Amino acid sequence: MSTLLEVSGVSVSFDGFKAINNLSFQIADAELRAVIGPNGAGKTTFMDIVTGKTRPDEGRVIWGERSVSLLRMNEAQIAREGIGRKFQKPTVFENQTVRENFLMALKKDRGVLSVLLFRPSKADHEQVDALAEQVGMLAELDRLAGELSHGQKQWLEIGMLLAQEPRLLLVDEPAAGMTPEEREHTSELLVQAAKTRAVVVVEHDMEFVRRLGCKVTVLHEGAVLAEGSLDHVTSNSDVIDVYLGR
Amino acid sequence: MRTSFIAKKPSVLVFLLALAAFTIAVTILSEGFGIGVISTSFIKTLGKTLCLCLIAVAMDLVWGFTGILSLGHFAFFGLGGYMIGMWLMYERTRLIVSEALMQGQIPPTDAEVIEGIGNQIFGVVGSSEFPIVWAFADSLGLQLLLVVLVPGILALIFGWLAFRSRVTGVYLSILTQAMTLALALYLFQNDSGLRGNNGLSGLQNLPGVETPQSIVSMWFFLASALALALGYTLAAWIVSGKFGSVIRGIRDNETRVRFLGYSVEGFKLAVFTFTACIAAIAGALYYPQAGIINPAEVVPIASIYLAVWVAIGGRGRLYGAVIGAGFVSLISTWFTGGQAPDINLGFYTIKWVDWWLVLLGLSFVAVTLFAPKGIGGLFDRLKKEGGA
Ligand SMILES: Nc1ncnc2c1ncn2[C@@H]1O[C@H](COP(=O)(O)OP(=O)(O)OP(=O)(O)O)[C@@H](O)[C@H]1O
Ligand SMILES: [Mg+2]
């Protein structure tokens, strides 16, 4: 497996506070990775850097076979490169129907003119139906996204990510505010998605991480503290210290 | 596809039918084409109102749908008026000057004619030289092209600079006001080449056309109705599909749209520029009916009124914009035209000419507080009650 994303030596500080400190991280094609760490460890900031929302002070972010630097691209260009992101707080377009949300996310030409002339074909509608089915929202297609429950919004957002057909999916706390059954469904979705693409999941819930059954990276104070299987990292004394606050 | 679009948006059909009914009724009642119940000057008021409805549709597209509170679209409207006004004034003056010179013994040379026109047009600002901006004023075709090109290019450059730097919200509104103010101040100068505060006048007279105003006013009225119908349909088509989804997404959460891979700046620029062109076309139809355009028309407050109309009518719904602009501007004509009866309170007389703006301001506050969806929002309530 080849490296899909390589982050090396990245640092960023906000008003003198180092949120990310010489962080290095790699992920391969079709790999599932969990990222854990205490509050303020820099997990969300890490995603901000990869997706172009935050510019690092130093370091490199290299993407794909062509080894292009993501640091020279803006958010939209990075998204078009094939990096999709789910935010910590679910963000869907509440004033639009679930179907419209999906249609906007479908992988299509994003240019102004092609969007203007776009009319969904039968195949597009079928793809939307399939996605809705996958995230269990077939019955909600014509409802306004704002009327959905919290868990459903999270799924809609995950479904929209899948619709983008990204090569790398960055998912920030997907299970927050979900019932146990919803969590289980969500973890299955992510495991399934990672069969054909790279997926990075940030999550606090250890039970959820265990179900993902993948390599775990522990972040602390903006740097990698430990990496390996869940059992391996949870038996690491540094990790135990950090989590127990010693 | 066309049928499915109209079928999906029955409000477009309803709007077009209502507009057609209104146009036919006015035509029948007009002096020029009908039984003469409606005076020619009121036909002009109605025609102008239709143009204001058209710019309100543009404003709704840029503000109500895309979330860019532009307080500068009246500048584009005014520029459109100036562009057509230049040809109207030049050509009419040319005919008059040529005719006068023909009275002499020797036929006039071209240079003499040009000088005569220059004297006539620019005498008021103490000049007879043709400024460079009048270079194409002798060609109707080119001036018509400039009606969209000048405001369009201005909007493109301004928008590119503003959106690229990610200026949003209130800062963008202030920037558009600054642009409008700069344009107005430029036009107020005598050496702007556009006759300073005199502006361009006599625009109601079509050069070489002897037809009486009662008929000409109907031509413009019908053209305005047609322009509104086309503009409305086009706007409704634009917002009906994925483009509409994306711009409403930008309005509600532009960051999220960016992470979906859409270039938010590109979409904003497209809408800003397109609506500036619509505004300019509306202006080019409006000022020949008004007869005169001067810099006072493009002062910053005019663009703010436009936002008030759209807010009162209900933004984010095209018919709301039309209702707001039509309703408020007609009432405004009534109040400020001295037709509204003054109210004598004994100790004080409310003169509507002075108090109308206060009333408008209060209604704006009331709408914002109590009916944020505007007059158009009432239709929702009716629909809900009817459906339930
Ligand atoms: N834009 C910003 N300006 C200033 N400080 C910031 C900014 N973004 C993040 N931080 C700080 O950087 C640190 C890392 O934040 P980050 O959101 O990445 O943590 P996290 O690991 O996602 O935490 P959580 O588990 O609570 O979501 C925090 O101390 C946060 O306050
Ligand atoms: Mg976070």
Coordinates of C-alpha atoms in Angstrom, one line a residue, chain B residues 30-244:
Chain B
S30 CA -54.2 53.7 -21.1
E31 CA -54.4 56.9 -23.1
G32 CA -52.0 55.7 -25.8
F33 CA -53.5 52.3 -26.7
G34 CA -56.8 52.3 -24.8
I35 CA -59.8 54.1 -23.5
G36 CA -57.7 56.8 -21.7
V37 CA -58.6 56.3 -18.1
I38 CA -54.9 56.1 -17.0
S39 CA -53.0 59.3 -17.8
T40 CA -49.7 59.1 -19.6
S41 CA -47.8 60.3 -16.6
F42 CA -49.2 57.5 -14.5
I43 CA -48.3 55.0 -17.2
K44 CA -44.8 56.2 -16.8
T45 CA -45.0 55.7 -13.1
L46 CA -46.2 52.2 -13.6
G47 CA -43.5 51.5 -16.2
K48 CA -40.9 52.8 -13.8
T49 CA -42.3 50.7 -11.0
L50 CA -41.9 47.6 -13.2
C51 CA -38.2 48.4 -13.6
L52 CA -37.9 48.8 -9.9
C53 CA -39.5 45.4 -9.5
L54 CA -36.9 44.0 -11.9
I55 CA -34.0 45.4 -9.9
A56 CA -35.6 44.1 -6.8
V57 CA -35.5 40.6 -8.3
A58 CA -31.8 41.1 -8.9
M59 CA -31.4 42.3 -5.3
D60 CA -33.2 39.3 -4.0
L61 CA -31.0 37.0 -6.0
V62 CA -27.8 38.5 -4.6
W63 CA -29.0 39.1 -1.1
G64 CA -32.0 36.9 -0.4
F65 CA -30.6 33.8 -2.1
T66 CA -26.8 34.3 -2.0
G67 CA -26.6 36.2 1.3
I68 CA -24.5 39.1 -0.1
L69 CA -26.1 42.3 1.3
S70 CA -25.0 44.5 -1.5
L71 CA -25.8 48.1 -0.8
G72 CA -24.6 49.2 -4.2
H73 CA -26.9 47.8 -6.8
F74 CA -28.6 51.1 -7.4
A75 CA -25.2 52.3 -8.7
F76 CA -25.4 49.7 -11.4
F77 CA -29.0 50.8 -12.1
G78 CA -27.9 54.4 -12.5
L79 CA -24.9 53.5 -14.7
G80 CA -27.3 51.6 -17.0
G81 CA -29.4 54.8 -17.2
Y82 CA -26.4 57.0 -17.9
M83 CA -25.3 54.7 -20.7
I84 CA -28.6 54.8 -22.6
G85 CA -29.1 58.5 -21.7
M86 CA -25.8 59.4 -23.4
W87 CA -27.1 58.1 -26.8
L88 CA -30.5 59.6 -26.3
M89 CA -29.1 63.0 -25.5
Y90 CA -26.4 62.9 -28.2
E91 CA -28.6 61.8 -31.0
R92 CA -31.5 64.2 -30.2
T93 CA -29.1 67.1 -29.9
R94 CA -27.4 66.1 -33.2
L95 CA -30.7 66.2 -35.0
I96 CA -31.6 69.6 -33.6
V97 CA -28.2 71.0 -34.3
S98 CA -28.0 69.7 -37.8
E99 CA -31.4 71.0 -38.6
A100 CA -30.5 74.5 -37.2
L101 CA -27.3 74.6 -39.3
M102 CA -29.1 73.4 -42.4
Q103 CA -30.9 76.7 -42.3
G104 CA -27.7 78.5 -43.3
Q105 CA -26.4 79.0 -46.9
I106 CA -23.6 76.5 -46.9
P107 CA -24.2 72.9 -45.6
P108 CA -22.3 72.5 -42.3
T109 CA -19.2 70.4 -42.0
D110 CA -19.1 67.4 -39.7
A111 CA -16.7 69.4 -37.4
E112 CA -19.3 72.2 -37.1
V113 CA -22.0 69.8 -36.2
I114 CA -19.9 68.1 -33.6
E115 CA -19.0 71.4 -32.1
G116 CA -22.6 72.5 -32.1
I117 CA -23.6 69.3 -30.2
G118 CA -20.8 69.7 -27.8
N119 CA -21.9 73.3 -27.1
Q120 CA -25.4 72.3 -26.5
I121 CA -24.7 69.4 -24.2
F122 CA -21.7 70.6 -22.3
G123 CA -22.5 74.4 -22.2
V124 CA -24.0 74.0 -18.7
V125 CA -20.7 72.8 -17.3
G126 CA -18.7 75.5 -19.2
S127 CA -17.2 73.3 -21.9
S128 CA -17.8 72.2 -25.5
E129 CA -15.2 69.5 -25.8
F130 CA -16.4 65.9 -26.0
P131 CA -15.1 63.9 -23.0
I132 CA -13.6 60.6 -23.8
V133 CA -16.5 58.7 -22.2
W134 CA -18.8 59.9 -25.0
A135 CA -16.7 58.2 -27.6
F136 CA -19.4 55.8 -28.6
A137 CA -22.4 58.0 -27.9
D138 CA -23.2 58.3 -31.6
S139 CA -23.9 54.6 -31.8
L140 CA -27.1 53.1 -30.3
G141 CA -25.8 49.6 -30.7
L142 CA -22.5 50.3 -28.8
Q143 CA -24.2 52.3 -26.1
L144 CA -26.7 49.5 -25.6
L145 CA -23.7 47.2 -25.2
L146 CA -22.2 49.5 -22.7
V147 CA -25.4 49.4 -20.7
V148 CA -24.4 45.9 -19.6
L149 CA -20.6 46.1 -20.1
V150 CA -19.8 49.1 -17.9
P151 CA -21.8 48.1 -14.8
G152 CA -20.9 44.4 -15.5
I153 CA -17.1 45.1 -15.6
L154 CA -17.3 47.4 -12.6
A155 CA -19.1 44.7 -10.7
L156 CA -16.7 42.0 -11.9
I157 CA -13.6 44.0 -10.7
F158 CA -15.1 45.1 -7.5
G159 CA -16.5 41.7 -6.7
W160 CA -13.3 40.0 -7.6
L161 CA -11.3 42.2 -5.2
A162 CA -13.8 41.9 -2.4
F163 CA -14.6 38.2 -2.6
R164 CA -11.1 37.1 -3.2
S165 CA -10.1 38.8 0.1
R166 CA -13.1 37.0 1.7
V167 CA -14.8 40.2 2.8
T168 CA -18.2 39.2 4.0
G169 CA -21.2 40.4 6.0
V170 CA -21.4 44.0 7.2
Y171 CA -17.9 44.8 5.9
L172 CA -18.9 43.9 2.4
S173 CA -22.1 46.0 2.7
I174 CA -19.9 49.0 3.8
L175 CA -17.6 48.4 0.9
T176 CA -20.5 48.4 -1.6
Q177 CA -21.7 51.7 0.0
A178 CA -18.2 53.1 -0.4
M179 CA -18.2 52.2 -4.1
T180 CA -21.6 53.8 -4.6
L181 CA -20.5 57.0 -2.8
A182 CA -17.4 57.2 -4.8
L183 CA -19.4 56.8 -8.0
A184 CA -21.9 59.5 -7.0
L185 CA -19.2 61.9 -6.0
Y186 CA -17.4 61.3 -9.3
L187 CA -20.7 62.0 -11.2
F188 CA -21.3 65.2 -9.2
Q189 CA -18.1 66.7 -10.5
N190 CA -18.6 69.0 -13.5
D191 CA -15.5 67.6 -15.2
S192 CA -16.7 64.0 -14.9
G193 CA -17.9 64.3 -18.5
L194 CA -21.4 63.5 -17.6
R195 CA -22.6 67.1 -16.9
G196 CA -22.1 67.0 -13.1
N197 CA -25.2 67.6 -11.1
N198 CA -27.2 68.6 -14.2
G199 CA -27.2 65.0 -15.3
L200 CA -28.7 64.0 -18.6
S201 CA -32.1 65.2 -19.5
G202 CA -34.8 65.1 -22.2
L203 CA -34.4 61.3 -22.2
Q204 CA -38.2 60.8 -22.7
N205 CA -37.8 62.1 -26.3
L206 CA -36.7 59.3 -28.6
P207 CA -34.5 60.9 -31.3
G208 CA -36.2 61.1 -34.7
V209 CA -39.5 59.7 -33.4
E210 CA -42.5 62.0 -33.8
T211 CA -44.9 59.7 -32.0
P212 CA -46.7 61.4 -29.1
Q213 CA -45.6 60.6 -25.5
S214 CA -48.9 58.8 -24.8
I215 CA -47.7 56.1 -27.3
V216 CA -44.0 56.2 -26.4
S217 CA -44.9 55.7 -22.8
M218 CA -46.8 52.6 -23.7
W219 CA -43.8 51.2 -25.6
F220 CA -41.6 51.6 -22.5
F221 CA -44.3 50.3 -20.2
L222 CA -44.7 47.1 -22.3
A223 CA -40.9 46.7 -22.7
S224 CA -40.5 47.0 -18.9
A225 CA -43.2 44.4 -18.4
L226 CA -41.5 42.1 -20.8
A227 CA -38.1 42.7 -19.2
L228 CA -39.6 41.9 -15.8
A229 CA -41.2 38.7 -17.1
L230 CA -37.9 37.5 -18.6
G231 CA -35.8 38.5 -15.7
Y232 CA -38.1 36.9 -13.2
T233 CA -38.3 33.6 -15.2
L234 CA -34.6 33.6 -15.7
A235 CA -34.0 34.2 -11.9
A236 CA -36.5 31.5 -11.0
W237 CA -34.8 29.1 -13.4
I238 CA -31.4 29.9 -11.9
V239 CA -32.5 29.3 -8.3
S240 CA -34.5 26.2 -9.1
G241 CA -31.7 23.8 -9.7
K242 CA -28.3 22.8 -8.2
F243 CA -27.0 26.4 -8.7
G244 CA -29.8 27.6 -6.4

